[in-house]
C-alpha cells in the first residue's frame, strides 16, 4: 500500500482497536506499524491481534511491521489503609520494606534494590512526578524523605528514581516470558523498556537470537548519558518522552530529542518519536494546535516514525488520530522548508563502498529527472543507508526476505516490494522497473536508479548502481538470459 509521505506511523492496539475492522481501518488510514503493548492483555489477546495483522497483510499483499513492547521493571509503592493519603509540602514521609498498609507517614516500597542505591539528597518521584520527595537519610530497608512537592498518593503508584543508576536488570521474569512468546509469534521489532546501559541490550540480544530487531526506549537519564554506546548495540531507538520528561526537567527533553534523532539518522538506524503526540484525541475528535505542532516538529527533524499510544489503543477516535497524523505528515513534507531543514541536517558518511553507492544514487536522483531509487537488499542495510540520505524521490526496497520487508516498514521513505530470488543484475533491473511501474512511481518513459550487490544474495555487498529506463521491464521481460 503506497503512502504519499515518508515518515511512518506507529499505532498502538488496545481495547479500542482490537477487531479486524478497526485494525484494517487504521492501516488504510495510514498506520504502517502496529504496536502490541505487553504491559496489557493476555498472551491469547496478543496472539489474536497478531493473527489479524498477518491476515490483513496477506489480503493487501503489503508488508506490515509488528512491534512488541516489553513492560520492563515497574517500581511501585504498596497499598494504603485508606486507599490514598494527601502529602503536604515540608512533611516527613518514610518508605520501607514493611508490608503493612500505608499511612500519612509511611508506605511499603517493595524494591530493596532502590534502598541499596539511594544516597542522602537523592530524589524520589511518585505518580509520574506529581509528588517529589528528597531523601534525608536511608539504609538497606528504608528511606526517610521530605515532601518537596505534595499531592495525593494512592495504591500502587509508580516511583521514579532519576538521580541514580539502579541495580536492576532491564528484563524481569515477566519480560523474559513475554520476549520468548513474542519471538515465537514472529514479531518484527522488540522494544526494551527502562534500559540503563549497553549490557541490558546485550542480555536481551542473547535471548532474542536474531528472531526480531531490537529497539530501545530511551526513558532513563542513565540511557541518555550512555546513548552512543547503546545506539551501537541496537537496531532502532524510541524516544519515549513520557518517562524521560518525568525523570528529567521537561525543558531538557526537546533538545535531547533533536540530538538523538540526528544521531540515529547518522547511524542509519530507525528512530521513533513517541508519547503524548495527540493526547487530546483520546477524548476529542480534534487535536490541539500545540499537538499538531509537536507532530510536525518530529517530522521536520527527520524522525523515521511518529507514534500513537493511548490515542489508538484506548481512545474514542483511533482512526481519526491516525488520519490526523497522516494529514499533518503530508502537509509538512510538501512544505519547501521541510526539504531545507532535512538537507541542512544531513551528515556526509563515507566509510564503505555501500555508503558511496547510496550517496551517489541520491545525488543522481536529485540532479536528473529520476522518479525513484530501487535498492535490492537482503538484510535491509542498503535500504537503511539509502533512507539515511533522505532523498527527494521515493525509495523502493526490493527483497525476497519477508522478515526484511516487514522490518523496513518502520524506516523513513522505504516502500517494500517482495521479489523472487534473483541471480543476475539484468533481472534485478527488470524487476525494479516493473515494480516502479506497477506501484505507480514511474511511467514507461521515465528513468529510475537501481542499486544492488554482486554477487547476489550476499548481505553487505552493495557495489553497483545503474540508471535505467522503466521500459526496460518490457524490453527484457521475455529474455530468458
PDB file of C-alpha atoms in Angstrom, residues 132-357:
ATOM      1  CA  UNK A 132       8.605  14.929  44.659  1.00  0.00           C
ATOM      2  CA  UNK A 133      10.442  13.592  47.702  1.00  0.00           C
ATOM      3  CA  UNK A 134      14.001  14.372  48.820  1.00  0.00           C
ATOM      4  CA  UNK A 135      15.914  11.685  50.700  1.00  0.00           C
ATOM      5  CA  UNK A 136      17.179  12.895  54.106  1.00  0.00           C
ATOM      6  CA  UNK A 137      18.567   9.577  55.338  1.00  0.00           C
ATOM      7  CA  UNK A 138      18.430   5.989  54.142  1.00  0.00           C
ATOM      8  CA  UNK A 139      19.503   2.447  54.874  1.00  0.00           C
ATOM      9  CA  UNK A 140      19.209  -1.064  53.498  1.00  0.00           C
ATOM     10  CA  UNK A 141      15.473  -1.194  54.205  1.00  0.00           C
ATOM     11  CA  UNK A 142      14.210   2.380  54.470  1.00  0.00           C
ATOM     12  CA  UNK A 143      14.390   5.959  53.227  1.00  0.00           C
ATOM     13  CA  UNK A 144      13.363   8.981  55.291  1.00  0.00           C
ATOM     14  CA  UNK A 145      12.264  11.742  52.951  1.00  0.00           C
ATOM     15  CA  UNK A 146      10.980  15.295  52.964  1.00  0.00           C
ATOM     16  CA  UNK A 147       7.995  16.186  50.794  1.00  0.00           C
ATOM     17  CA  UNK A 148       9.214  18.826  48.324  1.00  0.00           C
ATOM     18  CA  UNK A 149       6.076  18.785  46.180  1.00  0.00           C
ATOM     19  CA  UNK A 150       2.939  17.421  47.776  1.00  0.00           C
ATOM     20  CA  UNK A 151      -0.145  15.783  46.363  1.00  0.00           C
ATOM     21  CA  UNK A 152      -2.337  12.703  46.532  1.00  0.00           C
ATOM     22  CA  UNK A 153      -0.504   9.387  46.836  1.00  0.00           C
ATOM     23  CA  UNK A 154      -2.568   6.235  46.391  1.00  0.00           C
ATOM     24  CA  UNK A 155      -2.273   2.479  45.959  1.00  0.00           C
ATOM     25  CA  UNK A 156       0.343   1.115  43.548  1.00  0.00           C
ATOM     26  CA  UNK A 157       1.505   4.463  42.183  1.00  0.00           C
ATOM     27  CA  UNK A 158       4.727   4.383  40.186  1.00  0.00           C
ATOM     28  CA  UNK A 159       8.067   5.511  41.574  1.00  0.00           C
ATOM     29  CA  UNK A 160      10.929   7.039  39.555  1.00  0.00           C
ATOM     30  CA  UNK A 161      14.496   7.433  40.798  1.00  0.00           C
ATOM     31  CA  UNK A 162      16.167   9.842  38.374  1.00  0.00           C
ATOM     32  CA  UNK A 163      19.423  10.529  40.250  1.00  0.00           C
ATOM     33  CA  UNK A 164      20.944   7.054  40.434  1.00  0.00           C
ATOM     34  CA  UNK A 165      21.571   4.014  38.250  1.00  0.00           C
ATOM     35  CA  UNK A 166      19.561   1.252  39.882  1.00  0.00           C
ATOM     36  CA  UNK A 167      20.975  -2.277  40.190  1.00  0.00           C
ATOM     37  CA  UNK A 168      18.039  -3.605  38.189  1.00  0.00           C
ATOM     38  CA  UNK A 169      18.053  -5.887  35.167  1.00  0.00           C
ATOM     39  CA  UNK A 170      16.144  -4.439  32.231  1.00  0.00           C
ATOM     40  CA  UNK A 171      14.297  -7.751  31.862  1.00  0.00           C
ATOM     41  CA  UNK A 172      12.021  -9.058  34.602  1.00  0.00           C
ATOM     42  CA  UNK A 173      10.774 -12.652  34.742  1.00  0.00           C
ATOM     43  CA  UNK A 174       7.588 -11.450  33.030  1.00  0.00           C
ATOM     44  CA  UNK A 175       9.651  -9.757  30.308  1.00  0.00           C
ATOM     45  CA  UNK A 176      11.575 -12.956  29.633  1.00  0.00           C
ATOM     46  CA  UNK A 177       8.345 -14.902  29.225  1.00  0.00           C
ATOM     47  CA  UNK A 178       6.866 -12.157  27.019  1.00  0.00           C
ATOM     48  CA  UNK A 179      10.060 -11.961  24.947  1.00  0.00           C
ATOM     49  CA  UNK A 180      10.001 -15.655  24.155  1.00  0.00           C
ATOM     50  CA  UNK A 181       6.282 -15.541  23.410  1.00  0.00           C
ATOM     51  CA  UNK A 182       6.624 -12.530  21.080  1.00  0.00           C
ATOM     52  CA  UNK A 183       9.570 -14.049  19.228  1.00  0.00           C
ATOM     53  CA  UNK A 184       7.724 -17.341  18.799  1.00  0.00           C
ATOM     54  CA  UNK A 185       4.790 -15.419  17.312  1.00  0.00           C
ATOM     55  CA  UNK A 186       7.104 -13.810  14.783  1.00  0.00           C
ATOM     56  CA  UNK A 187       7.013 -10.109  15.684  1.00  0.00           C
ATOM     57  CA  UNK A 188       9.368  -7.908  13.688  1.00  0.00           C
ATOM     58  CA  UNK A 189      10.545  -5.490  16.380  1.00  0.00           C
ATOM     59  CA  UNK A 190      11.009  -5.930  20.119  1.00  0.00           C
ATOM     60  CA  UNK A 191      11.138  -2.796  22.298  1.00  0.00           C
ATOM     61  CA  UNK A 192      13.041  -2.868  25.608  1.00  0.00           C
ATOM     62  CA  UNK A 193      11.803  -0.628  28.440  1.00  0.00           C
ATOM     63  CA  UNK A 194      13.814   1.200  31.109  1.00  0.00           C
ATOM     64  CA  UNK A 195      17.215   0.339  29.653  1.00  0.00           C
ATOM     65  CA  UNK A 196      20.039   1.988  31.610  1.00  0.00           C
ATOM     66  CA  UNK A 197      23.228   0.672  29.997  1.00  0.00           C
ATOM     67  CA  UNK A 198      24.514  -1.257  26.948  1.00  0.00           C
ATOM     68  CA  UNK A 199      24.743  -4.565  28.812  1.00  0.00           C
ATOM     69  CA  UNK A 200      20.947  -4.505  29.218  1.00  0.00           C
ATOM     70  CA  UNK A 201      20.703  -4.655  25.423  1.00  0.00           C
ATOM     71  CA  UNK A 202      23.373  -7.333  25.121  1.00  0.00           C
ATOM     72  CA  UNK A 203      21.475  -9.516  27.593  1.00  0.00           C
ATOM     73  CA  UNK A 204      18.250  -9.160  25.597  1.00  0.00           C
ATOM     74  CA  UNK A 205      20.025  -9.797  22.291  1.00  0.00           C
ATOM     75  CA  UNK A 206      21.281 -13.137  23.574  1.00  0.00           C
ATOM     76  CA  UNK A 207      17.689 -14.169  24.281  1.00  0.00           C
ATOM     77  CA  UNK A 208      16.251 -12.824  21.028  1.00  0.00           C
ATOM     78  CA  UNK A 209      18.827 -14.621  18.855  1.00  0.00           C
ATOM     79  CA  UNK A 210      18.134 -12.527  15.744  1.00  0.00           C
ATOM     80  CA  UNK A 211      14.457 -13.530  15.693  1.00  0.00           C
ATOM     81  CA  UNK A 212      13.439  -9.855  15.840  1.00  0.00           C
ATOM     82  CA  UNK A 213      15.068  -6.455  15.504  1.00  0.00           C
ATOM     83  CA  UNK A 214      15.746  -4.800  18.869  1.00  0.00           C
ATOM     84  CA  UNK A 215      14.606  -1.304  19.739  1.00  0.00           C
ATOM     85  CA  UNK A 216      15.490   0.523  22.937  1.00  0.00           C
ATOM     86  CA  UNK A 217      13.147   3.007  24.558  1.00  0.00           C
ATOM     87  CA  UNK A 218      15.128   5.962  25.887  1.00  0.00           C
ATOM     88  CA  UNK A 219      13.320   6.938  29.075  1.00  0.00           C
ATOM     89  CA  UNK A 220      16.027   6.965  31.782  1.00  0.00           C
ATOM     90  CA  UNK A 221      18.696   9.643  32.370  1.00  0.00           C
ATOM     91  CA  UNK A 222      21.312   6.869  32.516  1.00  0.00           C
ATOM     92  CA  UNK A 223      20.342   5.799  28.989  1.00  0.00           C
ATOM     93  CA  UNK A 224      20.731   9.379  27.787  1.00  0.00           C
ATOM     94  CA  UNK A 225      24.208   9.533  29.327  1.00  0.00           C
ATOM     95  CA  UNK A 226      25.205   6.236  27.676  1.00  0.00           C
ATOM     96  CA  UNK A 227      23.256   6.855  24.472  1.00  0.00           C
ATOM     97  CA  UNK A 228      26.134   6.476  21.991  1.00  0.00           C
ATOM     98  CA  UNK A 229      27.153   3.079  23.396  1.00  0.00           C
ATOM     99  CA  UNK A 230      23.536   1.894  23.497  1.00  0.00           C
ATOM    100  CA  UNK A 231      22.974   3.021  19.895  1.00  0.00           C
ATOM    101  CA  UNK A 232      25.841   0.800  18.741  1.00  0.00           C
ATOM    102  CA  UNK A 233      24.108  -2.282  20.173  1.00  0.00           C
ATOM    103  CA  UNK A 234      20.567  -1.787  18.853  1.00  0.00           C
ATOM    104  CA  UNK A 235      18.641  -1.815  15.580  1.00  0.00           C
ATOM    105  CA  UNK A 236      16.433   1.151  16.436  1.00  0.00           C
ATOM    106  CA  UNK A 237      15.564   3.767  19.069  1.00  0.00           C
ATOM    107  CA  UNK A 238      12.320   5.053  20.549  1.00  0.00           C
ATOM    108  CA  UNK A 239      12.454   8.486  22.168  1.00  0.00           C
ATOM    109  CA  UNK A 240       9.922   7.777  24.935  1.00  0.00           C
ATOM    110  CA  UNK A 241       9.286  11.301  26.117  1.00  0.00           C
ATOM    111  CA  UNK A 242       6.753  10.394  28.813  1.00  0.00           C
ATOM    112  CA  UNK A 243       9.043   8.829  31.414  1.00  0.00           C
ATOM    113  CA  UNK A 244      12.000  10.848  30.132  1.00  0.00           C
ATOM    114  CA  UNK A 245      10.047  14.031  30.913  1.00  0.00           C
ATOM    115  CA  UNK A 246       9.324  12.744  34.413  1.00  0.00           C
ATOM    116  CA  UNK A 247      12.916  11.927  35.305  1.00  0.00           C
ATOM    117  CA  UNK A 248      14.487  14.972  33.636  1.00  0.00           C
ATOM    118  CA  UNK A 249      13.467  18.633  33.684  1.00  0.00           C
ATOM    119  CA  UNK A 250      10.849  18.980  30.956  1.00  0.00           C
ATOM    120  CA  UNK A 251      12.818  21.745  29.224  1.00  0.00           C
ATOM    121  CA  UNK A 252      15.648  19.238  28.635  1.00  0.00           C
ATOM    122  CA  UNK A 253      13.542  16.865  26.560  1.00  0.00           C
ATOM    123  CA  UNK A 254      13.171  18.827  23.254  1.00  0.00           C
ATOM    124  CA  UNK A 255      16.920  19.361  22.702  1.00  0.00           C
ATOM    125  CA  UNK A 256      17.604  15.759  23.721  1.00  0.00           C
ATOM    126  CA  UNK A 257      15.005  14.607  21.192  1.00  0.00           C
ATOM    127  CA  UNK A 258      16.693  16.570  18.414  1.00  0.00           C
ATOM    128  CA  UNK A 259      20.153  15.261  19.271  1.00  0.00           C
ATOM    129  CA  UNK A 260      19.020  11.643  19.480  1.00  0.00           C
ATOM    130  CA  UNK A 261      17.109  11.830  16.201  1.00  0.00           C
ATOM    131  CA  UNK A 262      20.181  13.219  14.433  1.00  0.00           C
ATOM    132  CA  UNK A 263      22.472  10.568  15.903  1.00  0.00           C
ATOM    133  CA  UNK A 264      20.095   7.813  14.812  1.00  0.00           C
ATOM    134  CA  UNK A 265      19.926   9.266  11.312  1.00  0.00           C
ATOM    135  CA  UNK A 266      23.721   9.391  11.105  1.00  0.00           C
ATOM    136  CA  UNK A 267      23.896   5.756  12.241  1.00  0.00           C
ATOM    137  CA  UNK A 268      21.217   4.718   9.703  1.00  0.00           C
ATOM    138  CA  UNK A 269      19.034   3.284  12.468  1.00  0.00           C
ATOM    139  CA  UNK A 270      15.289   3.967  12.637  1.00  0.00           C
ATOM    140  CA  UNK A 271      14.085   6.314  15.365  1.00  0.00           C
ATOM    141  CA  UNK A 272      10.519   6.720  16.656  1.00  0.00           C
ATOM    142  CA  UNK A 273       9.330   9.836  18.468  1.00  0.00           C
ATOM    143  CA  UNK A 274       6.647   8.753  20.924  1.00  0.00           C
ATOM    144  CA  UNK A 275       4.334   9.715  23.792  1.00  0.00           C
ATOM    145  CA  UNK A 276       1.558  12.284  24.109  1.00  0.00           C
ATOM    146  CA  UNK A 277       1.683  13.336  20.461  1.00  0.00           C
ATOM    147  CA  UNK A 278      -2.101  13.710  20.024  1.00  0.00           C
ATOM    148  CA  UNK A 279      -3.184  13.011  23.593  1.00  0.00           C
ATOM    149  CA  UNK A 280      -6.282  15.215  23.494  1.00  0.00           C
ATOM    150  CA  UNK A 281      -7.657  12.924  20.753  1.00  0.00           C
ATOM    151  CA  UNK A 282      -8.209  10.229  23.372  1.00  0.00           C
ATOM    152  CA  UNK A 283     -11.449  12.089  24.084  1.00  0.00           C
ATOM    153  CA  UNK A 284     -11.743  14.670  21.305  1.00  0.00           C
ATOM    154  CA  UNK A 285     -12.099  14.225  17.525  1.00  0.00           C
ATOM    155  CA  UNK A 286      -9.776  17.194  17.017  1.00  0.00           C
ATOM    156  CA  UNK A 287      -6.213  17.697  18.305  1.00  0.00           C
ATOM    157  CA  UNK A 288      -4.897  20.889  19.859  1.00  0.00           C
ATOM    158  CA  UNK A 289      -2.745  23.201  17.759  1.00  0.00           C
ATOM    159  CA  UNK A 290       0.164  22.553  20.115  1.00  0.00           C
ATOM    160  CA  UNK A 291      -0.109  18.798  19.482  1.00  0.00           C
ATOM    161  CA  UNK A 292      -0.134  19.316  15.720  1.00  0.00           C
ATOM    162  CA  UNK A 293       2.994  21.461  16.064  1.00  0.00           C
ATOM    163  CA  UNK A 294       4.622  18.723  18.163  1.00  0.00           C
ATOM    164  CA  UNK A 295       3.947  16.109  15.487  1.00  0.00           C
ATOM    165  CA  UNK A 296       5.211  18.476  12.795  1.00  0.00           C
ATOM    166  CA  UNK A 297       8.418  19.150  14.743  1.00  0.00           C
ATOM    167  CA  UNK A 298       9.285  15.438  14.841  1.00  0.00           C
ATOM    168  CA  UNK A 299       8.707  15.228  11.077  1.00  0.00           C
ATOM    169  CA  UNK A 300      10.845  18.299  10.374  1.00  0.00           C
ATOM    170  CA  UNK A 301      13.619  16.691  12.444  1.00  0.00           C
ATOM    171  CA  UNK A 302      13.610  13.701  10.095  1.00  0.00           C
ATOM    172  CA  UNK A 303      12.316  11.065  12.525  1.00  0.00           C
ATOM    173  CA  UNK A 304      11.599   7.729  10.857  1.00  0.00           C
ATOM    174  CA  UNK A 305       8.297   7.296  12.643  1.00  0.00           C
ATOM    175  CA  UNK A 306       5.826   9.000  14.958  1.00  0.00           C
ATOM    176  CA  UNK A 307       3.718   7.013  17.397  1.00  0.00           C
ATOM    177  CA  UNK A 308       0.234   6.931  18.864  1.00  0.00           C
ATOM    178  CA  UNK A 309      -0.226   5.250  22.248  1.00  0.00           C
ATOM    179  CA  UNK A 310      -3.499   5.610  24.173  1.00  0.00           C
ATOM    180  CA  UNK A 311      -4.914   7.641  21.276  1.00  0.00           C
ATOM    181  CA  UNK A 312      -5.286   4.496  19.165  1.00  0.00           C
ATOM    182  CA  UNK A 313      -5.290   1.872  21.938  1.00  0.00           C
ATOM    183  CA  UNK A 314      -7.949   3.207  24.268  1.00  0.00           C
ATOM    184  CA  UNK A 315      -9.235   6.466  22.815  1.00  0.00           C
ATOM    185  CA  UNK A 316     -12.632   7.312  21.377  1.00  0.00           C
ATOM    186  CA  UNK A 317     -11.213   8.283  17.967  1.00  0.00           C
ATOM    187  CA  UNK A 318      -8.412   5.855  16.976  1.00  0.00           C
ATOM    188  CA  UNK A 319      -8.899   6.053  13.200  1.00  0.00           C
ATOM    189  CA  UNK A 320      -9.277   9.833  13.308  1.00  0.00           C
ATOM    190  CA  UNK A 321      -5.992  10.077  15.238  1.00  0.00           C
ATOM    191  CA  UNK A 322      -4.133   8.130  12.540  1.00  0.00           C
ATOM    192  CA  UNK A 323      -5.818  10.195   9.820  1.00  0.00           C
ATOM    193  CA  UNK A 324      -4.736  13.397  11.571  1.00  0.00           C
ATOM    194  CA  UNK A 325      -1.120  12.220  11.747  1.00  0.00           C
ATOM    195  CA  UNK A 326      -1.226  11.254   8.073  1.00  0.00           C
ATOM    196  CA  UNK A 327      -2.622  14.658   7.096  1.00  0.00           C
ATOM    197  CA  UNK A 328      -0.035  16.542   9.154  1.00  0.00           C
ATOM    198  CA  UNK A 329       2.781  14.459   7.651  1.00  0.00           C
ATOM    199  CA  UNK A 330       1.659  15.089   4.087  1.00  0.00           C
ATOM    200  CA  UNK A 331       1.341  18.819   4.685  1.00  0.00           C
ATOM    201  CA  UNK A 332       4.727  19.149   6.371  1.00  0.00           C
ATOM    202  CA  UNK A 333       6.557  17.113   3.738  1.00  0.00           C
ATOM    203  CA  UNK A 334       5.062  19.255   0.963  1.00  0.00           C
ATOM    204  CA  UNK A 335       6.473  22.394   2.598  1.00  0.00           C
ATOM    205  CA  UNK A 336       9.646  23.652   0.835  1.00  0.00           C
ATOM    206  CA  UNK A 337      11.085  24.449   4.260  1.00  0.00           C
ATOM    207  CA  UNK A 338      10.935  20.739   5.112  1.00  0.00           C
ATOM    208  CA  UNK A 339      13.459  19.882   2.395  1.00  0.00           C
ATOM    209  CA  UNK A 340      15.704  22.752   3.501  1.00  0.00           C
ATOM    210  CA  UNK A 341      15.701  21.519   7.097  1.00  0.00           C
ATOM    211  CA  UNK A 342      16.228  17.860   6.137  1.00  0.00           C
ATOM    212  CA  UNK A 343      19.107  18.615   3.787  1.00  0.00           C
ATOM    213  CA  UNK A 344      20.773  21.044   6.176  1.00  0.00           C
ATOM    214  CA  UNK A 345      20.839  18.343   8.857  1.00  0.00           C
ATOM    215  CA  UNK A 346      22.242  15.612   6.592  1.00  0.00           C
ATOM    216  CA  UNK A 347      25.645  14.281   7.635  1.00  0.00           C
ATOM    217  CA  UNK A 348      28.034  13.009   4.994  1.00  0.00           C
ATOM    218  CA  UNK A 349      29.066   9.470   5.933  1.00  0.00           C
ATOM    219  CA  UNK A 350      31.548   7.951   3.517  1.00  0.00           C
ATOM    220  CA  UNK A 351      33.147   4.891   5.064  1.00  0.00           C
ATOM    221  CA  UNK A 352      32.265   1.974   2.785  1.00  0.00           C
ATOM    222  CA  UNK A 353      31.521   1.303  -0.877  1.00  0.00           C
ATOM    223  CA  UNK A 354      27.837   0.984   0.045  1.00  0.00           C
ATOM    224  CA  UNK A 355      27.908   4.477   1.602  1.00  0.00           C
ATOM    225  CA  UNK A 356      29.276   5.871  -1.641  1.00  0.00           C
ATOM    226  CA  UNK A 357      26.758   3.992  -3.789  1.00  0.00           C
TER     227      UNK A 357
END
